mmCIF file of C-alpha atoms and ligand atoms in Angstrom:
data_model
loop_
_atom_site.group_PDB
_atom_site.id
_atom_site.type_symbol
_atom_site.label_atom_id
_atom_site.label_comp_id
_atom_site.label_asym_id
_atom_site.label_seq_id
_atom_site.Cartn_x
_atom_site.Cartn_y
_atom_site.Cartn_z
ATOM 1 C CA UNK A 30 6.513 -7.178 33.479
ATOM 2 C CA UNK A 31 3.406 -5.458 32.119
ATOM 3 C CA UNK A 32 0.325 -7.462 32.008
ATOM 4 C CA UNK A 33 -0.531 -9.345 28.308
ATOM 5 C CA UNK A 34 -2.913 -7.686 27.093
ATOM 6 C CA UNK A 35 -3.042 -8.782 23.089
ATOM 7 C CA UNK A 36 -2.688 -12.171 22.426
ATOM 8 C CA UNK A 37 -1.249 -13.164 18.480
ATOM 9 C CA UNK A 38 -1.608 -16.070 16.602
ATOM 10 C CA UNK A 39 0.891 -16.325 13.830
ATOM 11 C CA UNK A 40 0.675 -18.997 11.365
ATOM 12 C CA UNK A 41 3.640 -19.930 9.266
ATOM 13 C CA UNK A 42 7.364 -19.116 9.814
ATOM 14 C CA UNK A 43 8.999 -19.304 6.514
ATOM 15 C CA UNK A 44 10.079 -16.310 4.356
ATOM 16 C CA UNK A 45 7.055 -14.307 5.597
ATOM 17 C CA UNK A 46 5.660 -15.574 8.755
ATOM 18 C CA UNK A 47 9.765 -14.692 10.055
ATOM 19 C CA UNK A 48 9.815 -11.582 8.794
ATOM 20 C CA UNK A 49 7.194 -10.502 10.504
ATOM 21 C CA UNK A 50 7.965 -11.608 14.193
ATOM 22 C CA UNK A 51 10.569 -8.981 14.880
ATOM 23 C CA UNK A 52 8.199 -6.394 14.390
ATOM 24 C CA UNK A 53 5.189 -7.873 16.459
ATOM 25 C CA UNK A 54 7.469 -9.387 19.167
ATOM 26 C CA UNK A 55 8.487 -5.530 19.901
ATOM 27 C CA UNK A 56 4.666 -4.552 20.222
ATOM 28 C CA UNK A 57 4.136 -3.697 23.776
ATOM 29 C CA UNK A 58 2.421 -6.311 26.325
ATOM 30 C CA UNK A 59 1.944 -8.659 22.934
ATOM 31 C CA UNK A 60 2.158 -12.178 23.312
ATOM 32 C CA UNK A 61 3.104 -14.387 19.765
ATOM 33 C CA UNK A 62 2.609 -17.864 19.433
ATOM 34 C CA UNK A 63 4.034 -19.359 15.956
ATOM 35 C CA UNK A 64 1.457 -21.941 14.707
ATOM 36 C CA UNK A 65 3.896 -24.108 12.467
ATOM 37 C CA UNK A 66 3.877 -28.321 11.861
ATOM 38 C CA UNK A 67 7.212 -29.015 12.608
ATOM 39 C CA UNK A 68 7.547 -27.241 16.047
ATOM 40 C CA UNK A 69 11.498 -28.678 16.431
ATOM 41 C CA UNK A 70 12.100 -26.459 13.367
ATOM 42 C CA UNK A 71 11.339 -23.465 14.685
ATOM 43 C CA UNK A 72 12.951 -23.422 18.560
ATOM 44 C CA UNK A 73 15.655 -20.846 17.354
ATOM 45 C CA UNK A 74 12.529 -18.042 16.936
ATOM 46 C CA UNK A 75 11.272 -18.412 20.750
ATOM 47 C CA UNK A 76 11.498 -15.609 23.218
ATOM 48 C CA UNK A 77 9.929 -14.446 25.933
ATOM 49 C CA UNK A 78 7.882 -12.630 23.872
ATOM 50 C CA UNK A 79 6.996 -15.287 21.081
ATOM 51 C CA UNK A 80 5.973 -19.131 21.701
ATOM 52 C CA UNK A 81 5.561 -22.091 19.197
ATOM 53 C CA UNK A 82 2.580 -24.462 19.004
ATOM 54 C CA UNK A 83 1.935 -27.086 16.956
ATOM 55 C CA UNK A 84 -0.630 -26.618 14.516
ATOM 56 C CA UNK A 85 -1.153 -27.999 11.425
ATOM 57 C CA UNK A 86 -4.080 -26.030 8.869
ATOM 58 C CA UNK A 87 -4.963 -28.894 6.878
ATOM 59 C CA UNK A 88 -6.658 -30.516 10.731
ATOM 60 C CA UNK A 89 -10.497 -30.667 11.274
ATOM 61 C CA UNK A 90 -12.293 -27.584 11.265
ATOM 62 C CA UNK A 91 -13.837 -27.641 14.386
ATOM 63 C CA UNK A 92 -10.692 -28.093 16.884
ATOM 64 C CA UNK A 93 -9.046 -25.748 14.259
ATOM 65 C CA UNK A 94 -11.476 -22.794 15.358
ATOM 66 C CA UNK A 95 -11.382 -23.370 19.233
ATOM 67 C CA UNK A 96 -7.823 -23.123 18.988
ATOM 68 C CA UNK A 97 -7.858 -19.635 17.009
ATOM 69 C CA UNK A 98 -10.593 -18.505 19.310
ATOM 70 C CA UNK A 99 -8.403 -18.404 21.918
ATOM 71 C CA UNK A 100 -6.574 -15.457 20.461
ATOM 72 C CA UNK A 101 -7.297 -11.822 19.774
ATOM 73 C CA UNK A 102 -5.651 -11.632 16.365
ATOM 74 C CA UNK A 103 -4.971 -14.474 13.813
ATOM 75 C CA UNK A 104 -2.302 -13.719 10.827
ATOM 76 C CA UNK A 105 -2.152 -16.246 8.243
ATOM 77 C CA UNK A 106 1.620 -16.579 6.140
ATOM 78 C CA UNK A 107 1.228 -20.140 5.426
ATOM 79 C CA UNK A 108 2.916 -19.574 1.803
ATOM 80 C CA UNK A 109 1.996 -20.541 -1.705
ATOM 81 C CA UNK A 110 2.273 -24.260 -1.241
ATOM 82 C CA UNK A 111 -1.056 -25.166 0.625
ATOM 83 C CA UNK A 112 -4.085 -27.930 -1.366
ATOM 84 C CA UNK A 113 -6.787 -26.101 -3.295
ATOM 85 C CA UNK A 114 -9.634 -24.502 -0.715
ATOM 86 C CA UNK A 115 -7.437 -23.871 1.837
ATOM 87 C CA UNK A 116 -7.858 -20.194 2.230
ATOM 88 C CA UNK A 117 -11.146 -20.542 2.234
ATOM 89 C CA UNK A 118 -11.151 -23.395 4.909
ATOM 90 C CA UNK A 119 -9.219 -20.871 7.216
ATOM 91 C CA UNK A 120 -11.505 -17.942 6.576
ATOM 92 C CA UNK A 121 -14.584 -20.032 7.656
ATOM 93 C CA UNK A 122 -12.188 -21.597 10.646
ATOM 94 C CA UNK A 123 -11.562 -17.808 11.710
ATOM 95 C CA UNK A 124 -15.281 -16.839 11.324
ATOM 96 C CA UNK A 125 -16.605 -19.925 13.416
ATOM 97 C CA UNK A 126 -13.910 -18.320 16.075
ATOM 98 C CA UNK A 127 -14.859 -15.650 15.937
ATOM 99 C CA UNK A 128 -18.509 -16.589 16.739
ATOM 100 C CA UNK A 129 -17.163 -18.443 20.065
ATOM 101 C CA UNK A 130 -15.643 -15.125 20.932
ATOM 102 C CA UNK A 131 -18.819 -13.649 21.414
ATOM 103 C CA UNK A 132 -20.417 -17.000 22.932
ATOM 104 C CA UNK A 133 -17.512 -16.308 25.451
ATOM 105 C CA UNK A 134 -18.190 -12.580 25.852
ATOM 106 C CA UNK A 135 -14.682 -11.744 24.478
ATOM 107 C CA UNK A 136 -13.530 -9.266 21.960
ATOM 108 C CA UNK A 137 -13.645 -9.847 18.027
ATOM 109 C CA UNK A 138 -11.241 -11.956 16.639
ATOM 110 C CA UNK A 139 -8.851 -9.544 14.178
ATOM 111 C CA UNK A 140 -8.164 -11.714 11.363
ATOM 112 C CA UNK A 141 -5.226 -11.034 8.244
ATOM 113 C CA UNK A 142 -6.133 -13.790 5.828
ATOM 114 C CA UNK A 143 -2.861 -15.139 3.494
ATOM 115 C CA UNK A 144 -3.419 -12.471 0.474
ATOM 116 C CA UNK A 145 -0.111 -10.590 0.718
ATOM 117 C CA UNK A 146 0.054 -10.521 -2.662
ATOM 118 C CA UNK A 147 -1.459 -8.390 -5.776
ATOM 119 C CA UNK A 148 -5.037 -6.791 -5.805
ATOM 120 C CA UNK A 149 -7.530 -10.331 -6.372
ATOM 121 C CA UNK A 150 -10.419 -8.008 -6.550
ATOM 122 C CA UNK A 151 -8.907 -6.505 -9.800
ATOM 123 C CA UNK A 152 -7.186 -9.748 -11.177
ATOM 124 C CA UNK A 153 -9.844 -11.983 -10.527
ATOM 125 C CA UNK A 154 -8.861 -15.568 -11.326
ATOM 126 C CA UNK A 155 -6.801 -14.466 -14.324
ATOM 127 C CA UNK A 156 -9.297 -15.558 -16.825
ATOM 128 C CA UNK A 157 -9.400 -18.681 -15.189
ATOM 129 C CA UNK A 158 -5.457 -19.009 -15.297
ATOM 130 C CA UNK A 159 -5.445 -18.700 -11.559
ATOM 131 C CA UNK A 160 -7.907 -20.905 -10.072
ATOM 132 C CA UNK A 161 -5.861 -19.705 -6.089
ATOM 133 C CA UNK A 162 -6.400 -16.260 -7.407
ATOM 134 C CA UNK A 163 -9.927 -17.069 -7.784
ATOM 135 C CA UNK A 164 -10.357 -18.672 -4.280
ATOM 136 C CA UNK A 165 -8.938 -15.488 -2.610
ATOM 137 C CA UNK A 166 -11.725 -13.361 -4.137
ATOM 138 C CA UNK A 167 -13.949 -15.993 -2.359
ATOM 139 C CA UNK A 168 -12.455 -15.780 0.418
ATOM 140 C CA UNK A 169 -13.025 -11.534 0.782
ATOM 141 C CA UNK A 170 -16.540 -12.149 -0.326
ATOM 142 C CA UNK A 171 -16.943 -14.367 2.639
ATOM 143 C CA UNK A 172 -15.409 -12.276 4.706
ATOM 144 C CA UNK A 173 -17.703 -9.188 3.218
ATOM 145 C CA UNK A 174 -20.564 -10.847 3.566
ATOM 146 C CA UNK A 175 -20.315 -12.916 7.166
ATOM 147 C CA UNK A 176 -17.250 -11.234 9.143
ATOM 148 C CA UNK A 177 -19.368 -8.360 11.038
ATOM 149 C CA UNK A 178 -22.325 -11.292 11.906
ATOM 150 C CA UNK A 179 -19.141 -13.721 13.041
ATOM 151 C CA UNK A 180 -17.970 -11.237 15.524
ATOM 152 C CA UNK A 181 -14.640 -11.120 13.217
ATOM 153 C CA UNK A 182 -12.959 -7.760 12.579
ATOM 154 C CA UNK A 183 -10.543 -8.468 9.249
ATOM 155 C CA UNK A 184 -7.464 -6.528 7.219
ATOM 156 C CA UNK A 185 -6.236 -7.962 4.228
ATOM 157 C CA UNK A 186 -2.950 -6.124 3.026
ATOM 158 C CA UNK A 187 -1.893 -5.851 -0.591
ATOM 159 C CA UNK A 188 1.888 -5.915 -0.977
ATOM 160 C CA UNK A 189 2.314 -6.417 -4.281
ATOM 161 C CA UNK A 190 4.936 -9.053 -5.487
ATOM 162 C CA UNK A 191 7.542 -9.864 -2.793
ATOM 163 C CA UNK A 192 11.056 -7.639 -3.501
ATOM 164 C CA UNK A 193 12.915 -11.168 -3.511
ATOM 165 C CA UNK A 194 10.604 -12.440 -5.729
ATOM 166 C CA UNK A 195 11.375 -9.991 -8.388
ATOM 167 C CA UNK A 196 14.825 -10.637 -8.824
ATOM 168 C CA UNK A 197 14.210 -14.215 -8.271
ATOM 169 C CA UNK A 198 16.094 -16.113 -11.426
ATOM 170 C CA UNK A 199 13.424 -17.756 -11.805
ATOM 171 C CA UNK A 200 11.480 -14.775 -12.502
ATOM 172 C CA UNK A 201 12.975 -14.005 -15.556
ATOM 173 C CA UNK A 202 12.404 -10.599 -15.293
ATOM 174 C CA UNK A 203 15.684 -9.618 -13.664
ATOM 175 C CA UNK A 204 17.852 -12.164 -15.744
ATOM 176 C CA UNK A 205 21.756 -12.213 -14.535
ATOM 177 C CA UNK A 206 23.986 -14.803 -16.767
ATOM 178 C CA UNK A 207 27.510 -13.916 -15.957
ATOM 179 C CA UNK A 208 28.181 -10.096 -16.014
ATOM 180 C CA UNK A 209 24.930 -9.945 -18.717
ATOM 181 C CA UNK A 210 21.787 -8.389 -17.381
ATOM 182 C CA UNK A 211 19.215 -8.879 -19.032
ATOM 183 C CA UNK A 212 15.613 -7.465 -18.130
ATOM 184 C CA UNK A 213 12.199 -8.241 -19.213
ATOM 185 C CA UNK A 214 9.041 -5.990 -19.542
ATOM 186 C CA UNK A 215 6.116 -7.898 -18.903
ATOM 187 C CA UNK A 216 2.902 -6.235 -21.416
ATOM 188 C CA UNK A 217 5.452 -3.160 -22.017
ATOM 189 C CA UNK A 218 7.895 -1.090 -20.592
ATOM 190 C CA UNK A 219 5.070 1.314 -19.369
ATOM 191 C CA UNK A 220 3.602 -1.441 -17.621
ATOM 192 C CA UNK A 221 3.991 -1.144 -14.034
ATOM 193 C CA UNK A 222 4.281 -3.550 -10.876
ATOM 194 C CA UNK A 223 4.448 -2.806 -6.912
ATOM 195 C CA UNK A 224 7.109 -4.701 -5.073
ATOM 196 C CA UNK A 225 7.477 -4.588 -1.298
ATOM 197 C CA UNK A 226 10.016 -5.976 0.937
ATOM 198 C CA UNK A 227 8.655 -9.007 3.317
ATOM 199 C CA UNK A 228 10.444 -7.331 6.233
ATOM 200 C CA UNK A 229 8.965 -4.232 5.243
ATOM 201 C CA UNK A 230 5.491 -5.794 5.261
ATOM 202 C CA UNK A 231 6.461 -6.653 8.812
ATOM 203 C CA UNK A 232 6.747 -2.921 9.554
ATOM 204 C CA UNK A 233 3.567 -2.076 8.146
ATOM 205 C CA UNK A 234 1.638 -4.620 9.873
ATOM 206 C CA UNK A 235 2.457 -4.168 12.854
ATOM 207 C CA UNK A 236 1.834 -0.617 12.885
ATOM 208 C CA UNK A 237 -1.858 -1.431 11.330
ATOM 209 C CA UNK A 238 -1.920 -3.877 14.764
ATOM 210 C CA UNK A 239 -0.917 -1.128 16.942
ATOM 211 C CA UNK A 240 -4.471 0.501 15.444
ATOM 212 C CA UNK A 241 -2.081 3.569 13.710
ATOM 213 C CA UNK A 242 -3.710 3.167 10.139
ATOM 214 C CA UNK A 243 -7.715 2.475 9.070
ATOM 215 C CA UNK A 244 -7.453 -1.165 8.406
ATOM 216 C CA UNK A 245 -10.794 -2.520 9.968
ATOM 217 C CA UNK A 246 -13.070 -4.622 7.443
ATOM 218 C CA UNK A 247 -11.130 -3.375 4.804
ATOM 219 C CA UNK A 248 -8.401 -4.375 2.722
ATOM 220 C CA UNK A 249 -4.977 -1.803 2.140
ATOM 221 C CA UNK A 250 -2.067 -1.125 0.246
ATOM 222 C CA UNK A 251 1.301 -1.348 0.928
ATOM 223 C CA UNK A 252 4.237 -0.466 -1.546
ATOM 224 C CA UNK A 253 7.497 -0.319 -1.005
ATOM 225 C CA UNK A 254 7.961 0.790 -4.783
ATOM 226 C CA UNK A 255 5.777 0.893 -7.922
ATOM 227 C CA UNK A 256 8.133 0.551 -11.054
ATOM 228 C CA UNK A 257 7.084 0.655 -14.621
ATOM 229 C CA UNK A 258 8.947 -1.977 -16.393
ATOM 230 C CA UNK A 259 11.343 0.907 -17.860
ATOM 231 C CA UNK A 260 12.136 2.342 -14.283
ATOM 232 C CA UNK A 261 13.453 -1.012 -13.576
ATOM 233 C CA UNK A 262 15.898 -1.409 -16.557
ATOM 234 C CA UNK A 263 16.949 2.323 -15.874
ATOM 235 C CA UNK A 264 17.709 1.876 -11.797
ATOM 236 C CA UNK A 265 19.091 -1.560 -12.537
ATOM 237 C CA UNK A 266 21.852 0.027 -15.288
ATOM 238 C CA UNK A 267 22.622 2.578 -12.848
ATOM 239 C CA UNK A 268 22.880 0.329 -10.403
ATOM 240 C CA UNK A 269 25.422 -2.454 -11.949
ATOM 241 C CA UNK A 270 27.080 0.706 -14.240
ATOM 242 C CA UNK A 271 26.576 -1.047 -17.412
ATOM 243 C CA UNK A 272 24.173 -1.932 -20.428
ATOM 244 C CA UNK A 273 21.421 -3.829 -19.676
ATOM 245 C CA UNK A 274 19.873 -6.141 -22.575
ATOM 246 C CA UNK A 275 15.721 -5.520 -22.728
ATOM 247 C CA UNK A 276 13.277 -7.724 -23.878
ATOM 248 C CA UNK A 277 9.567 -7.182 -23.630
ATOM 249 C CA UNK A 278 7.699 -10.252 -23.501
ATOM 250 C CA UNK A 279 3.844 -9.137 -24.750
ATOM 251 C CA UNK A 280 0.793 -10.444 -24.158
ATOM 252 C CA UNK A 281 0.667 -12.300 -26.914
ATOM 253 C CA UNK A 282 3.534 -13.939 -26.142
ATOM 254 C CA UNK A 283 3.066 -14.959 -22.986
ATOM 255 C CA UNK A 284 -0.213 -16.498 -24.497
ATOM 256 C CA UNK A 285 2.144 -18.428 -27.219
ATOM 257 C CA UNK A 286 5.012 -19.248 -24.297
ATOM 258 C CA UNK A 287 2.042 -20.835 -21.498
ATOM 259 C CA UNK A 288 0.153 -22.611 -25.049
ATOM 260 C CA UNK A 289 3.360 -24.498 -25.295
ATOM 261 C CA UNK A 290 3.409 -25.722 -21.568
ATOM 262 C CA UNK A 291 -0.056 -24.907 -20.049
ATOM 263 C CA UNK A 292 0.642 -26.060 -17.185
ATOM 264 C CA UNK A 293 3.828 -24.301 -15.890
ATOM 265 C CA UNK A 294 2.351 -22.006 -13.131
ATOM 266 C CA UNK A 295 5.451 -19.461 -13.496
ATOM 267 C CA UNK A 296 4.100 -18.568 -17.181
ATOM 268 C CA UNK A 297 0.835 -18.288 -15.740
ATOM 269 C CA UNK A 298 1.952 -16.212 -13.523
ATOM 270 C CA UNK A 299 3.510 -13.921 -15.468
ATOM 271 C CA UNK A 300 0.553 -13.237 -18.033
ATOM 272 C CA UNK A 301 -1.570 -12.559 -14.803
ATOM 273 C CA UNK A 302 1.063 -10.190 -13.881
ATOM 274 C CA UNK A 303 1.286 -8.637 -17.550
ATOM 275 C CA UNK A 304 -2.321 -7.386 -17.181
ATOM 276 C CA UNK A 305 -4.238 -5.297 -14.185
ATOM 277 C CA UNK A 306 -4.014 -5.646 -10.256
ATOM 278 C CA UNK A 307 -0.242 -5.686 -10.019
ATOM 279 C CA UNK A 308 -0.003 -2.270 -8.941
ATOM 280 C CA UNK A 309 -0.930 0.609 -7.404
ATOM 281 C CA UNK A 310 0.216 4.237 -6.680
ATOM 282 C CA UNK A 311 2.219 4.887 -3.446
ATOM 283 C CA UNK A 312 0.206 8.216 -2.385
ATOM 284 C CA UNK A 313 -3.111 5.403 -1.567
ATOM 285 C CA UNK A 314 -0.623 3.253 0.452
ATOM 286 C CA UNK A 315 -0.344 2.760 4.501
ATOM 287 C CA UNK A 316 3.039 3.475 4.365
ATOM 288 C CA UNK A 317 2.160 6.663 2.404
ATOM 289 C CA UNK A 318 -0.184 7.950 5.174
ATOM 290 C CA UNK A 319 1.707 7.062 8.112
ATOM 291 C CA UNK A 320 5.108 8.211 6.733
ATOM 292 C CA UNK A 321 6.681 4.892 7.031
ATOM 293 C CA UNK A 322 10.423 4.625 4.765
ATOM 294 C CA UNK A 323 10.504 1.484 3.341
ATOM 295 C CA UNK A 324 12.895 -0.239 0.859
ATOM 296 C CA UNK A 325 12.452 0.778 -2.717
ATOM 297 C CA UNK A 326 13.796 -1.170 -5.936
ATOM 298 C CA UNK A 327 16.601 1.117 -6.068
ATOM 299 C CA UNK A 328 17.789 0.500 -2.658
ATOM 300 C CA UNK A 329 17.356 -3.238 -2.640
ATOM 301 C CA UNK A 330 18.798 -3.290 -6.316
ATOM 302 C CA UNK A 331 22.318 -1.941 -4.771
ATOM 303 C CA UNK A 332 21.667 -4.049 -1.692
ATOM 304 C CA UNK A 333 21.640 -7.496 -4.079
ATOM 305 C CA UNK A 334 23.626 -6.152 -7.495
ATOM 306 C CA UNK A 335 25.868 -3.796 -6.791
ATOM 307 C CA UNK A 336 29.948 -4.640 -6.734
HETATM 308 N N1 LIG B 528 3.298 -11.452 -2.999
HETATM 309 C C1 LIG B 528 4.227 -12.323 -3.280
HETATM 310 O O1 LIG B 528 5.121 -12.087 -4.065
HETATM 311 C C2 LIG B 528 4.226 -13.608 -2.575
HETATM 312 C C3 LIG B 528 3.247 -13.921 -1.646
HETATM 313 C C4 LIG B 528 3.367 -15.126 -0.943
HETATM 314 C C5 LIG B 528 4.422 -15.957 -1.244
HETATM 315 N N2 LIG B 528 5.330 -15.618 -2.182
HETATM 316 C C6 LIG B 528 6.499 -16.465 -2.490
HETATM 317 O O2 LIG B 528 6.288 -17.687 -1.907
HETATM 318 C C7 LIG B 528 7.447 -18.067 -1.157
HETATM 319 C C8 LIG B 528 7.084 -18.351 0.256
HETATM 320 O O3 LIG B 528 6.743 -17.266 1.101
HETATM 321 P P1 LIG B 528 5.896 -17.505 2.448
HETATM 322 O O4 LIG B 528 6.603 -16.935 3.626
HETATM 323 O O5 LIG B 528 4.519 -16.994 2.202
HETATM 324 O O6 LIG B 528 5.838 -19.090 2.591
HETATM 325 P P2 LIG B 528 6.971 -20.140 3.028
HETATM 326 O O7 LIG B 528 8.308 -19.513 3.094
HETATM 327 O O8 LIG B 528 6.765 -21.329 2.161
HETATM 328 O O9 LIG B 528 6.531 -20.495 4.510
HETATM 329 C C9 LIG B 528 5.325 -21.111 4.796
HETATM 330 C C10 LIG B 528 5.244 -21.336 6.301
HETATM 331 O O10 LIG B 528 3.965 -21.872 6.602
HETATM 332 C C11 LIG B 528 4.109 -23.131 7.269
HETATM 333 N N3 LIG B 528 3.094 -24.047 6.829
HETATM 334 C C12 LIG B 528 2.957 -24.585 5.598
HETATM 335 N N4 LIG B 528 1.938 -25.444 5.576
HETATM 336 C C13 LIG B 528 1.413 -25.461 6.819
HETATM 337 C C14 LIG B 528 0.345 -26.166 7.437
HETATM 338 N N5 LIG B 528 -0.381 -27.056 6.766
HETATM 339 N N6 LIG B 528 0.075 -25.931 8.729
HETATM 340 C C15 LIG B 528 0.808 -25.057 9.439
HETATM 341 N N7 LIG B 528 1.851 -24.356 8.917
HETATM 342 C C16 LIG B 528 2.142 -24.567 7.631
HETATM 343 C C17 LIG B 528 5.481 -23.622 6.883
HETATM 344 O O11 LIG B 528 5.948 -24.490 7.883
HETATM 345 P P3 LIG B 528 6.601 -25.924 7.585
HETATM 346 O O12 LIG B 528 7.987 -25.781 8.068
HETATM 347 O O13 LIG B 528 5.773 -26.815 8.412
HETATM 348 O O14 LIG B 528 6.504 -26.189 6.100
HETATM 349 C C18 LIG B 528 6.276 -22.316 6.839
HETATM 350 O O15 LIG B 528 6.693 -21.928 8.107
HETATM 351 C C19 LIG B 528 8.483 -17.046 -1.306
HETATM 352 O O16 LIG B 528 9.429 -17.538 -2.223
HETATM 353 C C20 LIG B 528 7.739 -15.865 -1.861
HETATM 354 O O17 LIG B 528 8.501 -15.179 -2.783
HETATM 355 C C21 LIG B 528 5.250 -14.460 -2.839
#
């Protein structure tokens, strides 16, 4: 066997962190080691190629950062579910690696922070809706600001809202009661969200890894579809052969549902997603420039609705 050459710490292994290991356990003389809590969870995902260690993100700093140090790239998927400054308390984890990297004469540590999601330079904290949102602007203007100094080299890829997620019940924007369909426009029909697969995002990453795309102190776009809110009623008819029901929910009431229950995060979410940062065009995607197919709405509409 081929030396190891590119060591990967992965943290997370749940809808994300999985998806991604079949793509970087194929990259060549690449070593993976899982970073989950529960390491007697996970023994079905070893391979030769791909190793589990016990790791939990919420532990002291310092041991935190001597552990990442010891790898050449760190890839955060730790989910949604994680205490309030914990992004941040990873990027300045990664960045204190990073700076025992160079005490150690060793390479910069390559570090994909957990924002595979929608465009936080452009959404902001969602007029304070989104206090996470918020954080993960922090957490690029920490990296902006101290990464090159910290001997850290970053990516941070935009994926839009996950494919599953979209026609998610729970949602509410793909709504399926019986043989009724019934889809919701969030703003308007014109308005417009990018979706990608999470196995998809796999395939993208890893190619940004192999060093095939400009991803270095930088964050990029991935899309495996942008849909306006129309496009979506229109492929999903097509897709199930019948009527669909549409309902736009506006703005305004969004604002009216959330004043009713301001603390439900899903209607949060969904005004955040009814205004800007939620999408972007495919031509100024990765998977654009390096002619990658991946799964678009229509295809992973017939994939889930059709029959
Ligand atoms: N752009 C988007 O649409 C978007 C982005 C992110 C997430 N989501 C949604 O969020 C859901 C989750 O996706 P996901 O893959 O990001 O997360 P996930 O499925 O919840 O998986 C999180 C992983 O991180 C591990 N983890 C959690 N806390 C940890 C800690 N303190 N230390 C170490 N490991 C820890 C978990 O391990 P344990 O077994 O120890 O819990 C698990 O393996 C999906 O339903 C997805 O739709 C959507």
């Amino acid at each position: 066997m081929p030396p190891i050459h590119q060591q990967i710490l992965l943290i997370g292994a749940g809808e994300l962190g999985s998806a991604f290991l079949p793509h970087l356990s194929t990259l060549p003389n690449t070593h993976i080691t899982v970073g989950v809590r529960s390491v007697a969870k996970y023994t079905h995902l070893t391979n030769p190629n791909v190793s589990l260690l016990s790791l939990d993100i919420t532990g002291p700093s310092q041991e935190l950062a001597q552990t990442f140090a010891k790898y050449d790239i760190l890839i955060s998927a730790t989910g949604f579910g994680q205490d309030a400054g914990a992004v941040t308390k990873l990027a300045k984890e990664a960045l204190e690696a990073g700076k025992l990297r160079k005490e150690a004469g060793t390479s910069k540590l390559w570090f994909f922070p957990w924002q595979w999601g929608v465009d936080y330079d452009v959404t902001g904290d969602g007029q304070g809706l989104m206090p996470l949102f918020g954080e993960q602007v922090g957490v690029r203007e920490l990296l902006r600001a101290e990464a090159k100094e910290s001997h850290v080299k970053w990516t941070i890829v935009s994926t839009g809202i996950f494919m599953s997620f979209l026609f998610e019940q729970l949602w509410g924007i793909v709504d399926r009661d019986g043989d009724k369909i019934t889809v919701r426009a969030l703003r308007d029909w014109n308005h417009r969200v990018t979706v990608t697969d999470v196995n998809d995002i796999g395939n993208v990453l890893a190619r940004i890894v192999t060093g095939d795309a400009e991803a270095d102190d930088r964050v990029v776009y991935c899309a495996g579809d942008t849909v306006s809110y129309a496009q979506l009623a229109d492929i999903i008819q097509r897709v199930k052969k019948q009527d669909v029901k549409r309902e736009q929910w506006s703005v305004q009431h969004l604002e009216s549902e959330l004043a009713k229950d301001p603390s439900d995060t899903l209607k949060k979410y969904r005004l955040v997603f009814a205004k800007d940062g939620v999408y972007w065009e495919k031509e100024s995607t990765v998977n654009h420039k390096l002619n990658i197919s991946l799964i678009d709405v229509g295809t992973y509409a017939r994939k889930i609705l059709a029959g």
